[in-house]
PDB file of C-alpha atoms in Angstrom:
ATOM      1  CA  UNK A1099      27.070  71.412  61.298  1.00 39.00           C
ATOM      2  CA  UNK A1100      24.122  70.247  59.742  1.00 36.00           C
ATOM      3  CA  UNK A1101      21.973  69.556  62.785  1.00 35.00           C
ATOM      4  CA  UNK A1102      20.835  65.974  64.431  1.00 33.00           C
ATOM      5  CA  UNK A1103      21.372  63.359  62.064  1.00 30.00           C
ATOM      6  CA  UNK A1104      24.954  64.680  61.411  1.00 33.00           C
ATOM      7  CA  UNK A1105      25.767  64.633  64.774  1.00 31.00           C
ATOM      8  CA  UNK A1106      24.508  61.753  65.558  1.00 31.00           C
ATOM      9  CA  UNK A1107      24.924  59.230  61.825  1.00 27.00           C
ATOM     10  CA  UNK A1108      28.410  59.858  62.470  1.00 29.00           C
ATOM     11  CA  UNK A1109      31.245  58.447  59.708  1.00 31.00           C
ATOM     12  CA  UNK A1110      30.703  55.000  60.284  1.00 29.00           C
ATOM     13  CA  UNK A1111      33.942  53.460  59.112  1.00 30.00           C
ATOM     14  CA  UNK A1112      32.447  50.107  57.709  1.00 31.00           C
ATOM     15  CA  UNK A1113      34.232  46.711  56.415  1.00 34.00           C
ATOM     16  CA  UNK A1114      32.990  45.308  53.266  1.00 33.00           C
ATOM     17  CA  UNK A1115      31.351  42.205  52.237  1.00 38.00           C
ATOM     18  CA  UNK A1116      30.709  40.084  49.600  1.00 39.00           C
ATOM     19  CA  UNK A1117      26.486  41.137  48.119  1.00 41.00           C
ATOM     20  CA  UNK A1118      26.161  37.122  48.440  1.00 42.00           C
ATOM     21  CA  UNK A1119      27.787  34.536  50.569  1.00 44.00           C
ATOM     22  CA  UNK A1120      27.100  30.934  50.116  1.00 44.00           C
ATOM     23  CA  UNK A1121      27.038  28.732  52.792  1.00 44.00           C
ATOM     24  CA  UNK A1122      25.440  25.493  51.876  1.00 50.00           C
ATOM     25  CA  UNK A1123      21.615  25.628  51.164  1.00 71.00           C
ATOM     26  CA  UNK A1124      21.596  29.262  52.980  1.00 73.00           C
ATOM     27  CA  UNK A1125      22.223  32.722  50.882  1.00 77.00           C
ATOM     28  CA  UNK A1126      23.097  35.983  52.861  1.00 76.00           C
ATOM     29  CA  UNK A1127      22.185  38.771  50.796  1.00 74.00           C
ATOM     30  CA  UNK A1128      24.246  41.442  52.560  1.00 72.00           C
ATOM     31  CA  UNK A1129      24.889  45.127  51.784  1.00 67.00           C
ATOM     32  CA  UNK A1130      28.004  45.952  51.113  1.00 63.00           C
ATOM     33  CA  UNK A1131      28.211  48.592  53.560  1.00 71.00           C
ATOM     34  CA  UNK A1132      28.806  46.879  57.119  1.00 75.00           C
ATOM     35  CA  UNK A1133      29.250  48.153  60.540  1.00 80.00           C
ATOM     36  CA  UNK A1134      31.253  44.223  61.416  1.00 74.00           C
ATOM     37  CA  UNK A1135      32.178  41.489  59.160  1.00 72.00           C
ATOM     38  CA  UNK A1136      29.500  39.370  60.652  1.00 72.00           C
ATOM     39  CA  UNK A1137      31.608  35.946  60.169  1.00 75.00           C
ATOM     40  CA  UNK A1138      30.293  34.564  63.598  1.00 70.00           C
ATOM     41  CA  UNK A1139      26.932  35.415  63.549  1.00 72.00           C
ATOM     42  CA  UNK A1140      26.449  34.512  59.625  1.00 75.00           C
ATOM     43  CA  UNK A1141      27.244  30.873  60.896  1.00 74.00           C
ATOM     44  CA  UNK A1142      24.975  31.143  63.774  1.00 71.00           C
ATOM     45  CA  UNK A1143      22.033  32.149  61.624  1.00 76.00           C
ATOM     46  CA  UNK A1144      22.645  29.684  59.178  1.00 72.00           C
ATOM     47  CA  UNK A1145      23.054  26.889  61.457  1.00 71.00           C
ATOM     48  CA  UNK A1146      19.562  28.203  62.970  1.00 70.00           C
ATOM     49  CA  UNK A1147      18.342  27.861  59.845  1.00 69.00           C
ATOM     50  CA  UNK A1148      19.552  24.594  59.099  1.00 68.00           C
ATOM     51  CA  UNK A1149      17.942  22.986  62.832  1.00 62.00           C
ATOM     52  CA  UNK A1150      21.630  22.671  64.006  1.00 56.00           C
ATOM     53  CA  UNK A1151      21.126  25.228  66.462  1.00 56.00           C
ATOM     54  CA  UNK A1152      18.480  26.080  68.864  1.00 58.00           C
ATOM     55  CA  UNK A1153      16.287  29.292  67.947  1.00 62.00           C
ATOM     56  CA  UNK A1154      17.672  32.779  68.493  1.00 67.00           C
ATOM     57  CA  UNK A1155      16.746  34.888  71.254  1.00 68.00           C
ATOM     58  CA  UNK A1156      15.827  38.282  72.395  1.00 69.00           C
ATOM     59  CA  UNK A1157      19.342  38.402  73.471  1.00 82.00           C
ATOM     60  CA  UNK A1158      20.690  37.487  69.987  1.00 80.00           C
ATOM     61  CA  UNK A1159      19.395  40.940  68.403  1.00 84.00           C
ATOM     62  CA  UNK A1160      20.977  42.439  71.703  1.00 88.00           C
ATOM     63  CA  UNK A1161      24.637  40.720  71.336  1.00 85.00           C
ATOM     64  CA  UNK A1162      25.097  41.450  67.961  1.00 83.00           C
ATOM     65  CA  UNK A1163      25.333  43.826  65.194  1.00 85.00           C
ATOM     66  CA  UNK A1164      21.647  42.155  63.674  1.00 84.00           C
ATOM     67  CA  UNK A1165      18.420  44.362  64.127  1.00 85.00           C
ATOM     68  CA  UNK A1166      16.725  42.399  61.655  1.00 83.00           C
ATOM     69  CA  UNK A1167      16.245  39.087  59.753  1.00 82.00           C
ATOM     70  CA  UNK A1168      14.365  38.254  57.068  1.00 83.00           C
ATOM     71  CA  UNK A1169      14.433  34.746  55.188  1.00 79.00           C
ATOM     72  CA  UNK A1170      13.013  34.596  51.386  1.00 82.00           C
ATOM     73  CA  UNK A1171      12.700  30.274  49.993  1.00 78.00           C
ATOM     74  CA  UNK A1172      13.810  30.059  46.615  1.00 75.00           C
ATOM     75  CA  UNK A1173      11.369  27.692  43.796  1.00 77.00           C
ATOM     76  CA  UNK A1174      14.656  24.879  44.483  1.00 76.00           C
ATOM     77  CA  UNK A1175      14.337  25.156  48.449  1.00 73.00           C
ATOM     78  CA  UNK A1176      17.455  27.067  48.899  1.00 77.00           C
ATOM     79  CA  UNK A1177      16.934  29.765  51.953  1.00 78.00           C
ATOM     80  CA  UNK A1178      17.958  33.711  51.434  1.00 82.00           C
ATOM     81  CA  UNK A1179      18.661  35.193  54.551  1.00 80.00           C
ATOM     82  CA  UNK A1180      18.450  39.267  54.324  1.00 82.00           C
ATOM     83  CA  UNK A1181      20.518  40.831  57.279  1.00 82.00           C
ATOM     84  CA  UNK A1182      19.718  44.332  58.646  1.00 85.00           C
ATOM     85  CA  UNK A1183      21.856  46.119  61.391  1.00 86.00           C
ATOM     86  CA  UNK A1184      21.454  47.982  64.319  1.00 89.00           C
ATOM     87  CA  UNK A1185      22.667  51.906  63.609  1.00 90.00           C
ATOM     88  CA  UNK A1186      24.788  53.413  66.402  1.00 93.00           C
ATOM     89  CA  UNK A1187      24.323  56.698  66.983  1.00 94.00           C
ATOM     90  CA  UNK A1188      26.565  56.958  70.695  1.00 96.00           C
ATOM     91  CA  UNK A1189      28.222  54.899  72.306  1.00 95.00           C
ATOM     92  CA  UNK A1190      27.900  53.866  75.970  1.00 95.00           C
ATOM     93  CA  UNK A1191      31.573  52.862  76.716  1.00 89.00           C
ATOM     94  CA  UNK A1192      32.368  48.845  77.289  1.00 87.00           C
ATOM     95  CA  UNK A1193      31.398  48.300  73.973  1.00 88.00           C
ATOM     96  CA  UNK A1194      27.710  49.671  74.579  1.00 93.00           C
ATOM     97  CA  UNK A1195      25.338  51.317  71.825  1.00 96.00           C
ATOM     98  CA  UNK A1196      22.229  53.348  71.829  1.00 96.00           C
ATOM     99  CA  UNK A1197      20.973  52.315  68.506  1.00 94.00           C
ATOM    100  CA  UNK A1198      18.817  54.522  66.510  1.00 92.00           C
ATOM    101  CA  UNK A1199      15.692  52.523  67.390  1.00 92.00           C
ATOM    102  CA  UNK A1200      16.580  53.468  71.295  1.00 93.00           C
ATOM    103  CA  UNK A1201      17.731  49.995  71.852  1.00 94.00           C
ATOM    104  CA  UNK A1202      20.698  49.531  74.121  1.00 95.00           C
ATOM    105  CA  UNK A1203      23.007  46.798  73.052  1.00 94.00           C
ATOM    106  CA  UNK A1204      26.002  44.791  73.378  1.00 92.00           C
ATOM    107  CA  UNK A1205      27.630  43.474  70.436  1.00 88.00           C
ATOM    108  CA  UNK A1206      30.221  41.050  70.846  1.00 82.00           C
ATOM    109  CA  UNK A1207      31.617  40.893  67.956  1.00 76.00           C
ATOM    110  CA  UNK A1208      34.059  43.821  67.236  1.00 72.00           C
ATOM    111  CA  UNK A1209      34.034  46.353  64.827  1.00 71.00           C
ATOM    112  CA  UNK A1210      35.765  49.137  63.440  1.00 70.00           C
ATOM    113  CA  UNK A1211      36.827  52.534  64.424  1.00 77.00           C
ATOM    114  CA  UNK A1212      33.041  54.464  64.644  1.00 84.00           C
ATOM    115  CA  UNK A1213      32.814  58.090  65.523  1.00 88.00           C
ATOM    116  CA  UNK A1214      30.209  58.388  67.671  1.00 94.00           C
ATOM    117  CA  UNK A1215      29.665  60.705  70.761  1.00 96.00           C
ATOM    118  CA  UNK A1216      30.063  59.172  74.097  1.00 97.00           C
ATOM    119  CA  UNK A1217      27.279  58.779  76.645  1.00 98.00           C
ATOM    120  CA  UNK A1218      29.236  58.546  79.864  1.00 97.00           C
ATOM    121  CA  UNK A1219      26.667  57.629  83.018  1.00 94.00           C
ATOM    122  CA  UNK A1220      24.522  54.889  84.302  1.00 93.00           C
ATOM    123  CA  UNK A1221      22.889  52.739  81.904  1.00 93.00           C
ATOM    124  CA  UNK A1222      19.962  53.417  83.425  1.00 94.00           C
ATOM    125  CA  UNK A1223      19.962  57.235  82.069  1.00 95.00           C
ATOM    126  CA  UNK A1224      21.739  56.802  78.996  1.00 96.00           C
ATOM    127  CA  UNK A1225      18.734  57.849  77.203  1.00 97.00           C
ATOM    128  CA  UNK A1226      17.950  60.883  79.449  1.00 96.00           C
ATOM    129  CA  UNK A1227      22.226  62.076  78.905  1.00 97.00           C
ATOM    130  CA  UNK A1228      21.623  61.226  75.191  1.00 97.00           C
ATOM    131  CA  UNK A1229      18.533  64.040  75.193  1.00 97.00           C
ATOM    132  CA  UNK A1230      20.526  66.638  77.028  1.00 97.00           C
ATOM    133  CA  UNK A1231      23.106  65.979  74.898  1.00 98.00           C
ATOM    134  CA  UNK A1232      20.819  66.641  71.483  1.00 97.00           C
ATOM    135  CA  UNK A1233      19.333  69.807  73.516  1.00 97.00           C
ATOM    136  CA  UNK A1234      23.159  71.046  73.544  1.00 98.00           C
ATOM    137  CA  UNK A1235      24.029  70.636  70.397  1.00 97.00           C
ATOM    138  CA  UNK A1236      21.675  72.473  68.841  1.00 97.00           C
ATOM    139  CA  UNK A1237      22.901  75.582  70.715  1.00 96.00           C
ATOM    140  CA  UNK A1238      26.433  74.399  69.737  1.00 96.00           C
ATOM    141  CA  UNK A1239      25.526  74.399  65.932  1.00 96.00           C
ATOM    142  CA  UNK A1240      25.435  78.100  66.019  1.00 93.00           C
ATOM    143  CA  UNK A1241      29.303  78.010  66.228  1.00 90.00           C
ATOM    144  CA  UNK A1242      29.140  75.157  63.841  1.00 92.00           C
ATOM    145  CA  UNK A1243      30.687  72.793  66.788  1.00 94.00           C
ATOM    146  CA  UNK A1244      30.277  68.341  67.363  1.00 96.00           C
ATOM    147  CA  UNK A1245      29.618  66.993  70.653  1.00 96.00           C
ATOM    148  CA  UNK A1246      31.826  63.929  71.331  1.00 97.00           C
ATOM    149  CA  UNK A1247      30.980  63.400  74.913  1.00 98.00           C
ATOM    150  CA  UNK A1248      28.465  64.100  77.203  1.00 98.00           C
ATOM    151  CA  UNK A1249      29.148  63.040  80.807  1.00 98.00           C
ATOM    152  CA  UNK A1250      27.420  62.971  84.598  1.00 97.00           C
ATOM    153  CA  UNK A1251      30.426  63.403  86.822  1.00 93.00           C
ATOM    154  CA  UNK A1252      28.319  63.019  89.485  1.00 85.00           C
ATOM    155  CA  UNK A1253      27.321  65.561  92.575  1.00 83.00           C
ATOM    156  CA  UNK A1254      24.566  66.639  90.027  1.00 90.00           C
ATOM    157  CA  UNK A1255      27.212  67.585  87.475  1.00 95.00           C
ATOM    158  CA  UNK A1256      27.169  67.388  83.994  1.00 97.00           C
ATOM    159  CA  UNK A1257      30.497  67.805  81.615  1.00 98.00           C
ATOM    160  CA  UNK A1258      30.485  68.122  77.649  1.00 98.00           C
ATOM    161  CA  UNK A1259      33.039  68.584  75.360  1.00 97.00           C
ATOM    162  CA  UNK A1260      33.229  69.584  71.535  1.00 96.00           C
ATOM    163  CA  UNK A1261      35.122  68.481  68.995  1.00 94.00           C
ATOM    164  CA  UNK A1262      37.668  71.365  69.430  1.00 92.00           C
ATOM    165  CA  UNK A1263      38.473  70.075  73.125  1.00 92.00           C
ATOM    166  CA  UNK A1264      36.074  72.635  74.724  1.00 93.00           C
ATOM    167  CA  UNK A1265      34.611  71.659  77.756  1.00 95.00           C
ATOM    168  CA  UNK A1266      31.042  72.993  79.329  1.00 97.00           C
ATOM    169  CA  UNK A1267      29.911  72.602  82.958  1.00 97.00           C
ATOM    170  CA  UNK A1268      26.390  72.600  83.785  1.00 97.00           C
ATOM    171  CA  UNK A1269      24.107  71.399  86.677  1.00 95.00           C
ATOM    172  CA  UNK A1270      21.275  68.870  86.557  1.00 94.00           C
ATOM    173  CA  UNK A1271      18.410  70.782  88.031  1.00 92.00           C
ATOM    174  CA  UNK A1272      19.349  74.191  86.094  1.00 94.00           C
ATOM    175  CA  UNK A1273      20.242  72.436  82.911  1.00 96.00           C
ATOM    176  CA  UNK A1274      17.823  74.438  79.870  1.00 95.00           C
ATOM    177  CA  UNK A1275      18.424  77.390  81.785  1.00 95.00           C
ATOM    178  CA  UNK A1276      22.031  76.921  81.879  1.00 96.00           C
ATOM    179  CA  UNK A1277      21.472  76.152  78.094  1.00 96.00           C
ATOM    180  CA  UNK A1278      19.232  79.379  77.565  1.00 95.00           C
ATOM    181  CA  UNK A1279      22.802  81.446  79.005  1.00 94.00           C
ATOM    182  CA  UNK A1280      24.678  79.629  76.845  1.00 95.00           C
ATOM    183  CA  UNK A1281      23.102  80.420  73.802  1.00 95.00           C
ATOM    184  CA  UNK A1282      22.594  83.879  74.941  1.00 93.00           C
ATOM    185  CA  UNK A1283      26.798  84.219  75.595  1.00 92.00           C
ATOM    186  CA  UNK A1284      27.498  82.491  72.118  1.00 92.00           C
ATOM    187  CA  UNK A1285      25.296  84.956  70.474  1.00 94.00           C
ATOM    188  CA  UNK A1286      27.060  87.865  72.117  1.00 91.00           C
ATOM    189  CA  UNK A1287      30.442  86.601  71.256  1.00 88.00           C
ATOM    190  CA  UNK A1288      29.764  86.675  67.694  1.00 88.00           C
ATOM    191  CA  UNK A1289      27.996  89.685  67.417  1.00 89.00           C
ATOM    192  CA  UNK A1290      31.090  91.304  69.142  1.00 86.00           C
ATOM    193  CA  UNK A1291      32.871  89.643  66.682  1.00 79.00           C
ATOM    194  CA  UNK A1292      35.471  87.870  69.331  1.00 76.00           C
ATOM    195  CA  UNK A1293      38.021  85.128  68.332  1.00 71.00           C
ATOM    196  CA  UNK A1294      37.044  81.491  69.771  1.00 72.00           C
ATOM    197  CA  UNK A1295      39.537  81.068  72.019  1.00 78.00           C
ATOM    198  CA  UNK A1296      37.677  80.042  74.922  1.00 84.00           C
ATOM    199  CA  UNK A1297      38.289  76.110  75.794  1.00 89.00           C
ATOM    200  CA  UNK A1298      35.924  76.223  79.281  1.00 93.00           C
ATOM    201  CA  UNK A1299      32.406  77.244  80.422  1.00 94.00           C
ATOM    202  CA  UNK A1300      31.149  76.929  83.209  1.00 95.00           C
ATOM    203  CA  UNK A1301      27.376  78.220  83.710  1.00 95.00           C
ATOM    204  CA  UNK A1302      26.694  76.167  87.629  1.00 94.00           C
ATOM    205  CA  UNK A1303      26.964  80.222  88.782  1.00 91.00           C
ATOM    206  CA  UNK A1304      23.566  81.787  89.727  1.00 85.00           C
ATOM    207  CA  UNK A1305      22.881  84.506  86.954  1.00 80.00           C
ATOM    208  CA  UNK A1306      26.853  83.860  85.755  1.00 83.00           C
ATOM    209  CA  UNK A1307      29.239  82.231  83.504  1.00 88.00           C
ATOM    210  CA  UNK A1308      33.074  81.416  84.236  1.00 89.00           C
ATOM    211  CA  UNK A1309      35.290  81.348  81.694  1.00 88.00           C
ATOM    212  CA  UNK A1310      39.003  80.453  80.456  1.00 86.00           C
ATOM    213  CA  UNK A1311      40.986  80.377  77.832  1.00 75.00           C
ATOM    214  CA  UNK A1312      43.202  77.422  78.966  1.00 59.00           C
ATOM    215  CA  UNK A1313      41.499  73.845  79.986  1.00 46.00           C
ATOM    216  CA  UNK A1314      40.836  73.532  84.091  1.00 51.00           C
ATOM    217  CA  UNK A1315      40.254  71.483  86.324  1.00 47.00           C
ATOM    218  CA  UNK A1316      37.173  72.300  88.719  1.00 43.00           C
ATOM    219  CA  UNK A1317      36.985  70.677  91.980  1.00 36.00           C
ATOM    220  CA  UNK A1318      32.868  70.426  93.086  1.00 33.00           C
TER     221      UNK A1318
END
């Protein structure tokens, strides 16, 4: 594990595109790395462009894949359009992003399959999850383990789990320290040199961690 940005910039499995498309008297000048094909929204832009369309809103930048746009007129009139996307770097569920920018949005256009953890919670701390989340995984890269989900359960309960299907139980108000015992029981496990078998933690115990080797259910 190689620390934030590779748990985060996550294999984004990207269709390609053409570098140019022509549409009339505007040129997109696309990379050829993209997260959606863009089809839609190429028209939309270019219709903009063209006064066929009234101008794009905040919302525009917030329903779609586009973070930025920059036109560029050509010496014969014709209009370049460069397109920049939004990065993902976790998804929200219900086809919600927290963009690398911190920008929640809502693309309606649909993409391909992107590996990104998942922020499960209100919207209105999906930022706050997305820290505690960060905050785990660095104790998690000791044992060279991914975060793909991050949940509040509710009844001040949060739930993780790593990309091997373990699953770790903490509280909200005792969270870092939780995360301090945590690190301090991974340690110990590899200095003792013990097999990774365990698939559950559960540090909500005062001064104590629970433990199994088989996935459980907890009841709160």
């Amino acid at each position: 594990m190689k620390y934030f940005l590779c748990l985060f910039i996550l294999s984004i499995t990207a269709c390609s595109s053409q570098d140019r498309v022509n549409t009339g008297k505007v040129t997109f000048d696309l990379s050829k790395e993209l997260i959606s094909s863009l089809d839609t929204t190429k028209k939309q832009i270019a219709n903009h462009i063209l006064n066929k369309q009234e101008p794009l809103t905040g919302n525009f930048f917030q329903e779609s894949w586009i973070s930025v746009i920059k036109t560029t007129n050509t010496f014969n009139k014709d209009v370049i359009v460069e397109i920049k996307e939004h990065q993902p770097i976790a998804s929200l569920g219900k086809d919600k992003f927290i963009t690398q920018e911190g920008k929640i949005i809502s693309p309606k256009e649909k993409t391909k399959h992107m590996s990104l953890i998942k922020i499960l919670g209100s919207e209105e701390e999906a930022h706050s999850l997305l820290d505690k989340a960060i905050l785990l995984q660095n104790i998690l890269n000791i044992k060279e383990k991914n975060i793909t989900r991050f949940e509040h359960k509710g009844s001040d309960f949060y739930e993780a789990e790593d990309d091997t299907g373990s699953r770790y139980s903490f509280t909200k108000g005792d969270f870092r320290v939780q995360l301090e015992r945590l690190e301090e029981f991974i340690l110990f496990e590899l200095n003792s040199g013990n097999e990774d078998h365990i698939r559950y933690i559960d540090l909500r115990y005062k001064n104590a961690i629970a433990v199994s080797h088989l996935n459980m259910e907890k009841t709160i």
